[in-house]
Coordinates of C-alpha atoms in Angstrom, one line a residue:
Chain N
D697 CA -12.5 6.0 23.2
G698 CA -9.3 8.0 22.6
G699 CA -7.1 7.7 19.4
I700 CA -6.0 9.1 16.1
T701 CA -8.5 9.3 13.3
Q702 CA -7.2 9.9 9.7
S703 CA -9.3 10.3 6.6
P704 CA -10.1 9.3 4.3
K705 CA -8.5 5.8 4.1
Y706 CA -8.2 5.9 0.5
L707 CA -7.8 8.9 -2.0
F708 CA -6.9 9.2 -5.2
R709 CA -6.0 12.4 -7.2
K710 CA -4.8 13.5 -10.6
E711 CA -1.2 14.7 -11.0
G712 CA -0.8 18.5 -10.5
Q713 CA -3.5 18.6 -7.9
N714 CA -2.9 19.4 -4.3
V715 CA -4.6 17.2 -1.8
T716 CA -4.9 17.5 1.8
L717 CA -5.0 14.7 4.5
S718 CA -6.7 14.8 7.5
C719 CA -5.6 13.7 11.3
E720 CA -7.3 14.3 14.4
Q721 CA -6.7 13.0 17.7
N722 CA -8.7 13.2 20.9
L723 CA -5.7 12.0 23.3
N724 CA -4.9 15.4 24.4
H725 CA -1.4 15.1 23.1
D726 CA 1.0 17.6 22.4
A727 CA 3.2 16.5 19.8
M728 CA 2.0 15.1 16.3
Y729 CA 3.7 13.7 13.6
W730 CA 3.5 12.5 9.7
Y731 CA 5.2 10.0 8.4
R732 CA 5.5 8.5 4.9
Q733 CA 5.8 4.9 4.1
D734 CA 7.2 3.0 1.1
P735 CA 7.6 -0.8 0.4
G736 CA 10.8 -1.5 2.0
Q737 CA 11.6 1.9 3.5
G738 CA 10.1 1.8 6.8
L739 CA 8.7 5.2 7.8
R740 CA 9.8 8.8 6.7
L741 CA 9.2 11.7 8.9
I742 CA 7.6 14.5 6.9
Y743 CA 6.9 17.1 9.2
Y744 CA 6.3 17.4 13.2
S745 CA 4.6 19.6 15.6
Q746 CA 5.4 19.6 19.2
I747 CA 2.8 22.6 20.2
V748 CA 0.2 24.4 18.4
N749 CA 1.2 27.1 15.8
D750 CA 4.7 25.3 15.5
F751 CA 6.1 22.8 13.3
Q752 CA 9.4 21.8 11.8
K753 CA 10.5 19.8 8.6
G754 CA 11.3 16.3 8.9
D755 CA 13.5 14.3 6.7
I756 CA 11.7 14.7 3.7
A757 CA 9.6 17.8 3.6
E758 CA 9.7 19.0 0.1
G759 CA 6.7 19.1 -1.6
Y760 CA 4.5 18.9 1.8
S761 CA 3.0 21.4 3.9
V762 CA 1.4 21.3 7.3
S763 CA -0.8 23.5 9.7
R764 CA -1.3 23.1 13.5
E765 CA -4.1 25.7 14.2
K766 CA -5.7 23.6 16.9
K767 CA -4.1 21.1 19.2
E768 CA -6.1 18.3 18.1
S769 CA -5.6 18.6 14.4
F770 CA -2.5 18.4 12.0
P771 CA -3.6 18.4 8.5
L772 CA -1.3 17.5 5.8
T773 CA -1.1 19.0 2.2
V774 CA 0.5 17.0 -0.6
T775 CA 1.3 19.7 -3.1
S776 CA 2.2 19.4 -6.8
A777 CA 5.6 19.9 -6.2
Q778 CA 5.8 16.4 -4.7
K779 CA 7.4 14.4 -7.1
N780 CA 6.3 10.8 -6.2
P781 CA 3.1 11.4 -3.8
T782 CA 1.8 8.0 -4.4
A783 CA 2.3 6.3 -0.8
F784 CA 0.6 5.4 2.5
Y785 CA 0.8 8.1 4.9
L786 CA 0.7 7.7 8.7
C787 CA -0.1 10.4 11.5
A788 CA 1.0 9.7 15.0
S789 CA 1.1 11.6 18.0
T790 CA 3.0 11.5 21.5
R791 CA 1.8 12.7 24.6
D792 CA 4.9 15.5 25.1
R793 CA 8.3 16.1 23.8
E794 CA 9.8 13.3 26.0
N795 CA 10.3 10.0 24.4
T796 CA 6.8 8.5 25.0
E797 CA 5.4 6.1 22.8
A798 CA 3.9 7.1 19.7
F799 CA 0.0 6.5 19.0
F800 CA -0.9 6.0 15.1
G801 CA -3.5 6.4 13.1
Q802 CA -4.7 3.8 10.4
G803 CA -3.3 5.5 7.5
T804 CA -4.4 7.1 4.4
R805 CA -3.2 5.5 1.1
L806 CA -2.7 8.4 -1.5
T807 CA -2.8 7.1 -5.3
V808 CA -2.0 9.9 -7.7
V809 CA -2.9 9.0 -11.2
Chain S
A175 CA 24.1 9.7 14.7
Q176 CA 21.3 7.2 15.3
S177 CA 20.1 4.2 13.1
V178 CA 17.9 1.3 13.4
T179 CA 18.8 -2.2 11.4
Q180 CA 16.4 -5.0 11.1
L181 CA 18.8 -7.8 9.8
D182 CA 15.8 -9.7 8.1
S183 CA 13.3 -8.2 5.5
H184 CA 11.5 -11.6 5.7
V185 CA 11.3 -14.4 8.2
S186 CA 9.2 -17.1 7.9
V187 CA 8.3 -19.9 10.6
S188 CA 5.8 -22.6 11.1
E189 CA 2.9 -22.2 13.3
G190 CA 3.8 -23.3 16.8
T191 CA 7.4 -22.8 16.4
P192 CA 9.7 -19.8 17.8
V193 CA 10.0 -16.4 16.1
L194 CA 13.0 -14.2 16.3
L195 CA 13.2 -11.0 14.7
R196 CA 16.4 -9.1 15.1
C197 CA 17.2 -5.5 15.7
N198 CA 20.4 -3.3 16.0
Y199 CA 20.6 0.2 16.7
S200 CA 23.3 2.8 17.1
S201 CA 22.8 5.7 19.0
S202 CA 24.8 8.4 20.9
Y203 CA 22.5 8.4 23.9
S204 CA 20.7 6.4 25.9
P205 CA 17.8 5.5 23.7
S206 CA 14.2 4.2 24.1
L207 CA 13.2 1.2 22.3
F208 CA 10.1 0.0 20.5
W209 CA 8.5 -2.7 18.7
Y210 CA 5.7 -2.0 16.5
V211 CA 3.5 -4.4 14.4
Q212 CA 1.4 -3.2 11.5
H213 CA -0.9 -5.3 9.7
P214 CA -1.8 -4.8 5.8
N215 CA -3.0 -1.3 5.0
K216 CA -3.4 -0.4 9.1
G217 CA -1.7 1.9 11.4
L218 CA 1.1 0.5 13.7
Q219 CA 0.4 -0.8 16.8
L220 CA 2.8 -0.7 19.8
L221 CA 4.0 -4.4 20.8
L222 CA 6.4 -3.4 23.8
K223 CA 8.8 -0.8 25.0
Y224 CA 12.1 -0.4 26.7
T225 CA 12.5 2.8 28.6
S226 CA 15.8 2.2 30.7
A227 CA 14.0 0.0 33.6
A228 CA 14.0 -4.3 33.0
T229 CA 16.4 -5.3 30.2
L230 CA 13.6 -8.1 29.4
V231 CA 10.5 -6.3 28.4
K232 CA 7.3 -8.1 27.9
G233 CA 4.7 -7.0 25.5
I234 CA 1.3 -8.0 24.1
N235 CA 0.3 -11.3 22.5
G236 CA 3.3 -13.1 24.0
F237 CA 6.2 -11.1 22.5
E238 CA 9.1 -10.2 24.4
A239 CA 12.3 -8.5 23.7
E240 CA 15.7 -8.2 25.5
F241 CA 17.8 -5.1 25.6
K242 CA 21.6 -5.9 25.1
K243 CA 23.5 -2.8 25.4
S244 CA 26.8 -4.6 24.8
E245 CA 25.7 -5.9 21.5
T246 CA 23.5 -2.9 20.9
S247 CA 20.6 -5.2 19.7
F248 CA 16.7 -5.2 20.9
H249 CA 15.9 -8.8 19.2
L250 CA 12.2 -9.6 19.3
T251 CA 11.0 -13.1 20.2
K252 CA 8.0 -15.2 20.8
P253 CA 7.7 -19.0 22.0
S254 CA 5.3 -19.9 19.7
A255 CA 4.0 -18.5 16.6
H256 CA 0.2 -18.1 15.6
M257 CA -1.1 -17.5 12.1
S258 CA -2.3 -14.2 13.6
D259 CA 1.0 -13.0 14.1
A260 CA 1.8 -12.8 10.2
A261 CA 2.4 -8.8 9.8
E262 CA 5.5 -6.5 9.4
Y263 CA 7.2 -5.5 12.5
F264 CA 9.1 -2.5 13.0
C265 CA 12.1 -1.8 15.2
V266 CA 12.1 1.9 16.7
V267 CA 14.6 4.2 18.6
S268 CA 13.7 7.4 20.0
L269 CA 15.9 9.5 21.8
Y270 CA 15.0 11.4 25.4
N271 CA 13.8 15.0 24.5
F272 CA 14.5 15.1 21.0
N273 CA 10.8 14.1 20.1
K274 CA 12.0 11.9 17.1
F275 CA 11.6 8.3 16.2
Y276 CA 14.0 6.4 13.8
F277 CA 12.4 3.4 12.0
G278 CA 14.1 0.1 10.9
S279 CA 12.9 -0.9 7.6
G280 CA 10.8 -3.6 8.9
T281 CA 10.5 -7.3 8.8
K282 CA 7.6 -9.2 7.2
L283 CA 6.7 -12.1 9.2
N284 CA 5.2 -15.2 7.4
V285 CA 3.6 -17.8 9.4
K286 CA 3.0 -21.3 7.5
P287 CA 0.3 -23.9 8.7

């Protein structure tokens, strides 16, 4: 079955450490997205990529970095520069740049202690 | 500018009674509109979508929504709530060829036995 896989589901890190969240899709979708979800705030866009080797900052990109070396993979690194990294992170993909529905992974809950 | 407003952060209904989750949007362009559902610590699942075809859209699990351009609304309804409907619901706007999604802040639906 096609879908988006995020790993791990739960992640704990010490303050000051960088951490990378994995997102893999086998839907052959061109576009991929990273969102951050905090209680009562909906989803906020961190980064998105419309094509391999290209990505753009979203609304809250500071303290995050991404890469898109392969069509199926869009890892997110949460750096030590991110002031409040503890959150639920969701990866999504769409077939192409037109407004088709977004498919979501199951999320990674990151806790920084 | 584009935005989405979910008018209720929490809605509580009794099992077997109707559900109404309200969503208003603002958009400078003809939008596509979606409703997603999220169960605790899970990703988002698409319930239904409006993409400029019929204004009354039927989705999964008995949900439907009506696009009312004059009222800039896209309210989600279900005739009879089930316990399994308890979750958080997100109204989402996307713009053709802009490859961005705008999320409402979410409505938590509680279903009482």
